[in-house]
GROMACS .gro file of C-alpha atoms in nm:
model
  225
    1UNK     CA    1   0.000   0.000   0.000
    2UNK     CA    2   0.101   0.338   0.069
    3UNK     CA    3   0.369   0.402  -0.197
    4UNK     CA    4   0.296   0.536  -0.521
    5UNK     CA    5   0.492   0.545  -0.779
    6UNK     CA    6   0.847   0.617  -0.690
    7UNK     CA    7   1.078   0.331  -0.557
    8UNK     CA    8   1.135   0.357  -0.195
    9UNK     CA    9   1.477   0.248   0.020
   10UNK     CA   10   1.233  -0.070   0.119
   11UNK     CA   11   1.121  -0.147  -0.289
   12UNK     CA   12   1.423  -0.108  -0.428
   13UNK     CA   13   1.552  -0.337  -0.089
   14UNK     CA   14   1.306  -0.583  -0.170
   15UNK     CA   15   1.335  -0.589  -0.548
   16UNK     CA   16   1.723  -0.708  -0.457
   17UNK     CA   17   1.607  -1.012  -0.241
   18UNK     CA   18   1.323  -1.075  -0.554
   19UNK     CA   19   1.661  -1.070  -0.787
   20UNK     CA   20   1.843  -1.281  -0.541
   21UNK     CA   21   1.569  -1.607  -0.466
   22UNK     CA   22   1.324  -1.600  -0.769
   23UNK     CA   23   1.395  -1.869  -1.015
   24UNK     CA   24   1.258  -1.807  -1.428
   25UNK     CA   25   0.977  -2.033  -1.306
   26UNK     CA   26   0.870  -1.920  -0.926
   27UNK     CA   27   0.537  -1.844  -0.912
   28UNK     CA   28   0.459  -1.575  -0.737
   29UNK     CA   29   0.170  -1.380  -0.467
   30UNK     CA   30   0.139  -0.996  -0.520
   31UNK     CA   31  -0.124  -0.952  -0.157
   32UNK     CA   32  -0.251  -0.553  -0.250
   33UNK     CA   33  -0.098  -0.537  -0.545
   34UNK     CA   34  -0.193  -0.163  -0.597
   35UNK     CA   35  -0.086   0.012  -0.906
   36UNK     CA   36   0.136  -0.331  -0.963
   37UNK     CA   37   0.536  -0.210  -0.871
   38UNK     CA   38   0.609  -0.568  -0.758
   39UNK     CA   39   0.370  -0.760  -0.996
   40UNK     CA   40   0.620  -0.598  -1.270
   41UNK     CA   41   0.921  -0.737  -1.067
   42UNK     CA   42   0.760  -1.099  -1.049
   43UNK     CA   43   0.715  -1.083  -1.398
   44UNK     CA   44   1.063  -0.967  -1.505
   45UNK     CA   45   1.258  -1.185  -1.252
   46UNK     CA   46   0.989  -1.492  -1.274
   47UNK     CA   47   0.905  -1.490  -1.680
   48UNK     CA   48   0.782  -1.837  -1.681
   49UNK     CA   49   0.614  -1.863  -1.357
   50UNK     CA   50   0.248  -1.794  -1.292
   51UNK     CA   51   0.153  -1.513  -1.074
   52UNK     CA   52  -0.157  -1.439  -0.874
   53UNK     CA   53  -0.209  -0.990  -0.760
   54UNK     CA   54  -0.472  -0.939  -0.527
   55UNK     CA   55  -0.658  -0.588  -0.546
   56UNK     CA   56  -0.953  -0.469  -0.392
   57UNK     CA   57  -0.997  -0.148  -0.494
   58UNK     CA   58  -1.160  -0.075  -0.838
   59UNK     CA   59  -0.990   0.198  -1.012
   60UNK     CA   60  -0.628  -0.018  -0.893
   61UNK     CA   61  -0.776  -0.333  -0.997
   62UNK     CA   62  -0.877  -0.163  -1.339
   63UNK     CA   63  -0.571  -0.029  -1.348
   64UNK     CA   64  -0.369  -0.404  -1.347
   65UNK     CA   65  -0.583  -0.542  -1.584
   66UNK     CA   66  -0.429  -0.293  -1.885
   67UNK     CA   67  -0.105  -0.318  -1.753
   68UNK     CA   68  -0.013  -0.721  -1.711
   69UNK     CA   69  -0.234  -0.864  -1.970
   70UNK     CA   70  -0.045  -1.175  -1.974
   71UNK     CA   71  -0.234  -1.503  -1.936
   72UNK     CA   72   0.023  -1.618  -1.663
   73UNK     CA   73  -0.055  -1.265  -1.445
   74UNK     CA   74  -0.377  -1.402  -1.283
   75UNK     CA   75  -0.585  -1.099  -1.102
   76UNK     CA   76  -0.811  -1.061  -0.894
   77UNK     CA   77  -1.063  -0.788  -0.726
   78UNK     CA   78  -1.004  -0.924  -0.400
   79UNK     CA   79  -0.950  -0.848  -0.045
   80UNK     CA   80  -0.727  -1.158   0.055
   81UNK     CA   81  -0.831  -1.250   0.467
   82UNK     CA   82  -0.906  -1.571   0.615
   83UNK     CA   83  -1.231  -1.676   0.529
   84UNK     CA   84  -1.439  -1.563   0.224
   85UNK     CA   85  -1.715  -1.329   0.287
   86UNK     CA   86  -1.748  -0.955   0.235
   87UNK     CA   87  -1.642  -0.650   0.475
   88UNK     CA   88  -1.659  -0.260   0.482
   89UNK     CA   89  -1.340  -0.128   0.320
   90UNK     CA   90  -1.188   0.224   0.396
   91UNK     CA   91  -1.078   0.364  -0.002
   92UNK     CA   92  -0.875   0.659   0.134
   93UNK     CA   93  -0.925   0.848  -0.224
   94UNK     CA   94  -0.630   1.115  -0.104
   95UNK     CA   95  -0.386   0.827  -0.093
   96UNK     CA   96  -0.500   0.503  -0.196
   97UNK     CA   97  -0.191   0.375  -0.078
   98UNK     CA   98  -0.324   0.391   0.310
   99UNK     CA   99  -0.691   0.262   0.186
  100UNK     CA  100  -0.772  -0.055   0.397
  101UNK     CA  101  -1.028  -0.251   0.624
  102UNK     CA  102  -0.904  -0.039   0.949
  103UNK     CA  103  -0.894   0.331   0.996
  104UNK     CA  104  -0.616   0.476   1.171
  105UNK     CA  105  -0.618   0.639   1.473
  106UNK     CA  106  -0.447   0.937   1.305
  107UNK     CA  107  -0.311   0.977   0.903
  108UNK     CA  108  -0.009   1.183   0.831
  109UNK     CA  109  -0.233   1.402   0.652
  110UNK     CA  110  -0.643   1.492   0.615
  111UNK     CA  111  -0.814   1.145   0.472
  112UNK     CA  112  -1.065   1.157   0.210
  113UNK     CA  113  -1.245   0.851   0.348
  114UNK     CA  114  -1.494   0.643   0.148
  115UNK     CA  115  -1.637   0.306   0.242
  116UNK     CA  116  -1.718   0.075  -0.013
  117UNK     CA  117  -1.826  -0.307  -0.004
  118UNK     CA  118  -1.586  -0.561  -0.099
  119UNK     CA  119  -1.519  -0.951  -0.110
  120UNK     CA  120  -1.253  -1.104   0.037
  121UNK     CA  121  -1.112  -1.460   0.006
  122UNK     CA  122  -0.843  -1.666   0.211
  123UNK     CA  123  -0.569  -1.765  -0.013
  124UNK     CA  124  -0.560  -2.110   0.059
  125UNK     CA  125  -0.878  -2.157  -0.131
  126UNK     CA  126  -0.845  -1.925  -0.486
  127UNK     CA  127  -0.497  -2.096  -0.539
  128UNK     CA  128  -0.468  -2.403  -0.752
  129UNK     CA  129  -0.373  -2.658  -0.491
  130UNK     CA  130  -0.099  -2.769  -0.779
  131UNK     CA  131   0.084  -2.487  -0.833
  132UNK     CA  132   0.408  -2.461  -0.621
  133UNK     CA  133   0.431  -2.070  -0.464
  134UNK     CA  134   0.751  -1.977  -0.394
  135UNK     CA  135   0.761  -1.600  -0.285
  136UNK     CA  136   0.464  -1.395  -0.143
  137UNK     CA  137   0.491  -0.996  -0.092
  138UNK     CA  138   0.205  -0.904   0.152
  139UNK     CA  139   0.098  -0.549   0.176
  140UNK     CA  140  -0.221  -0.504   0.317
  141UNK     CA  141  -0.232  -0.190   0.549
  142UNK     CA  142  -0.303  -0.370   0.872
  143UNK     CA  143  -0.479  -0.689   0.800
  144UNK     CA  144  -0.144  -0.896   0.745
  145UNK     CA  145  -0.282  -1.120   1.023
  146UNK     CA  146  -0.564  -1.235   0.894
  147UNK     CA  147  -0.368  -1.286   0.533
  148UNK     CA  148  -0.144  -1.486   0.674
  149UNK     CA  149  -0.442  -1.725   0.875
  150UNK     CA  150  -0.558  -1.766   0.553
  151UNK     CA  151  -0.243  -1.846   0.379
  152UNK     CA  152  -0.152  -2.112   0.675
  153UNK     CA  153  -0.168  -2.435   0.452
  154UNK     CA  154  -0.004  -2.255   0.123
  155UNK     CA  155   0.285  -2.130   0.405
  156UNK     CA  156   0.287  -2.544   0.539
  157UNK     CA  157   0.299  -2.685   0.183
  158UNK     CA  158   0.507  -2.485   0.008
  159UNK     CA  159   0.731  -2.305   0.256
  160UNK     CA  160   0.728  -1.969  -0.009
  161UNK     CA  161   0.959  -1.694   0.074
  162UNK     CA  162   0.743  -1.401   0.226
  163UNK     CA  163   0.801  -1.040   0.237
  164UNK     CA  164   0.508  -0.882   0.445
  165UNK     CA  165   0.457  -0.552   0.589
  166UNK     CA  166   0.360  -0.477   0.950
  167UNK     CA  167   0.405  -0.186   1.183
  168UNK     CA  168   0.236  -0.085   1.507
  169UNK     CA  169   0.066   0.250   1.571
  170UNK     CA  170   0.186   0.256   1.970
  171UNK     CA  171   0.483   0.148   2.104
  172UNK     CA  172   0.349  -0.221   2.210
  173UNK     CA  173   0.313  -0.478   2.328
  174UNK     CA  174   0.090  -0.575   2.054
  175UNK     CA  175  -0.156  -0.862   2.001
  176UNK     CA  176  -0.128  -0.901   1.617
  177UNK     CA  177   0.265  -0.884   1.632
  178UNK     CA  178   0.251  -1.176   1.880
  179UNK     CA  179   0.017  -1.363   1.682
  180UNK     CA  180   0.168  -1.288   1.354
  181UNK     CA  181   0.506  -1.463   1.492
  182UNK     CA  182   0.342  -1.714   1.665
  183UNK     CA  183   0.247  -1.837   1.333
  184UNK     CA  184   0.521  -1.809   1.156
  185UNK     CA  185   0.792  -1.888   1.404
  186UNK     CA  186   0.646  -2.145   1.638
  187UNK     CA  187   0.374  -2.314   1.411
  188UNK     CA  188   0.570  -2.273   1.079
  189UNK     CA  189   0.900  -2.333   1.177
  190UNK     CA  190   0.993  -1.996   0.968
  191UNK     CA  191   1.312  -1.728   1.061
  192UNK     CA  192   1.236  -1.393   1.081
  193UNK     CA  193   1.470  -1.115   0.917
  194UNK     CA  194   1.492  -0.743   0.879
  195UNK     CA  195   1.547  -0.640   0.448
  196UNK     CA  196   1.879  -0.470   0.535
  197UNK     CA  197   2.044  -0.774   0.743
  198UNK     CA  198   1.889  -1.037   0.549
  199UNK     CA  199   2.121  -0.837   0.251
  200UNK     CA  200   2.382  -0.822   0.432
  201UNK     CA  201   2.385  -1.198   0.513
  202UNK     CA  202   2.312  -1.119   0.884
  203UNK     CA  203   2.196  -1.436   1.109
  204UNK     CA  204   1.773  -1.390   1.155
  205UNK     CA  205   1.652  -1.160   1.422
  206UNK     CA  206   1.589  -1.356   1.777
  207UNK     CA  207   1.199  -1.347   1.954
  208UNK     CA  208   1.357  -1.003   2.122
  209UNK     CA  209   1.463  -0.847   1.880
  210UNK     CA  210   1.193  -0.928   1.595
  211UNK     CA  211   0.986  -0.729   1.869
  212UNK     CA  212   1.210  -0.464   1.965
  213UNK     CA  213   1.199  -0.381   1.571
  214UNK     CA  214   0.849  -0.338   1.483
  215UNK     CA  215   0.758  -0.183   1.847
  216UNK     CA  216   1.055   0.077   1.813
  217UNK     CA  217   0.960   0.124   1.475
  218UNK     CA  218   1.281   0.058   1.338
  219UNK     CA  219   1.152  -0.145   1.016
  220UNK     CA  220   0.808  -0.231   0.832
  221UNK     CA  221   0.932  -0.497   0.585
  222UNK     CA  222   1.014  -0.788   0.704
  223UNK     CA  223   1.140  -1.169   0.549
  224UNK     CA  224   1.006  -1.495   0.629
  225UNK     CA  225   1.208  -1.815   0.487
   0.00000   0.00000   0.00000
């Protein structure tokens, strides 16, 4: 979410980890695709792998569909989650890039707020239960949790690399950073790793200090292997 065009530090971090594990054939998760930065990535770095982008805002999704026409770019006008259903979403038409289920206590700026209906999906149940996924980028403006729930068998199966996105308004403890590592680190088996020390070939970030980076606010990206 929240980026527009330009590449930030974290993109262009994150394109260099895309460069480093993605294969020709990896197939690939864009989760909030947006105006489809990373989608392009996954197609450049991944040219024969299938890849699945995630978008549930209209003008975005209509957006995707004229720029990765390609047969092998599977999209979708989708809110992933962890169960199918529908749900108030919060279009932020200011900057889309902050649009999402949850309003924030405060926006760095004065939102533009309109709430529109949209479905969501878990994405254990739109993926083709035969097609490997090896790398998911998750960027979903708060509802990474509930993402990830419904990713837990894709996670199990294929053990994909993930790139997600997660910050804390406060300064914690916080219930959906707990959870979020509970299931990846104790239930998953999965290491945990900041963009710039994964990079730099740095050993995983302990319990401690996976916490002491989102709650001090240190990072927002984060890599699960």
């Amino acid at each position: 979410g929240r980026r527009a065009a330009a590449v930030t530090d974290e993109d262009a971090q994150i394109f260099e980890i895309m460069h480093r594990v993605l294969r020709p054939t990896s197939n690939c998760v864009a989760a909030g695709a947006f105006e489809g930065g990373h989608l392009a990535k996954m197609e450049q770095y991944a040219p024969a792998g299938t890849h699945f982008g995630f978008e549930p805002q209209p003008a975005q999704f209509e957006g995707l569909v004229h720029a990765f026409p390609r047969e092998r770019t599977k999209l979708y006008n989708l809110a992933l989650s962890d169960h199918a259903g529908e749900i108030d979403f919060n279009v932020i038409t200011n900057s889309p890039g902050y649009s999402s289920f949850y309003r924030r206590p405060e926006y760095p700026f004065e939102p533009e707020i309109r709430v529109i209906r949209v479905r969501t999906v878990a994405l254990d149940d739109v993926l083709p239960p035969d097609v490997d996924i090896d790398y998911i980028k998750i960027d979903v403006e708060g509802a990474e949790l509930l993402v990830l729930q419904g990713a837990r068998r894709t996670l199990a199966t294929w053990r994909p690399f993930l790139i997600f996105e997660h910050g804390i308004e406060g300064s914690g403890p916080d219930a959906e950073t707990v959870a979020i590592h509970q299931l990846l680190v104790r239930d998953l088996g999965m290491k945990l790793n900041s963009l710039p020390r994964f990079l730099a070939g740095q050993p995983p970030l302990s319990d401690d200090e996976f916490f002491a980076e989102v709650y001090g606010h240190h990072h927002w990206d984060f890599v699960a292997f």
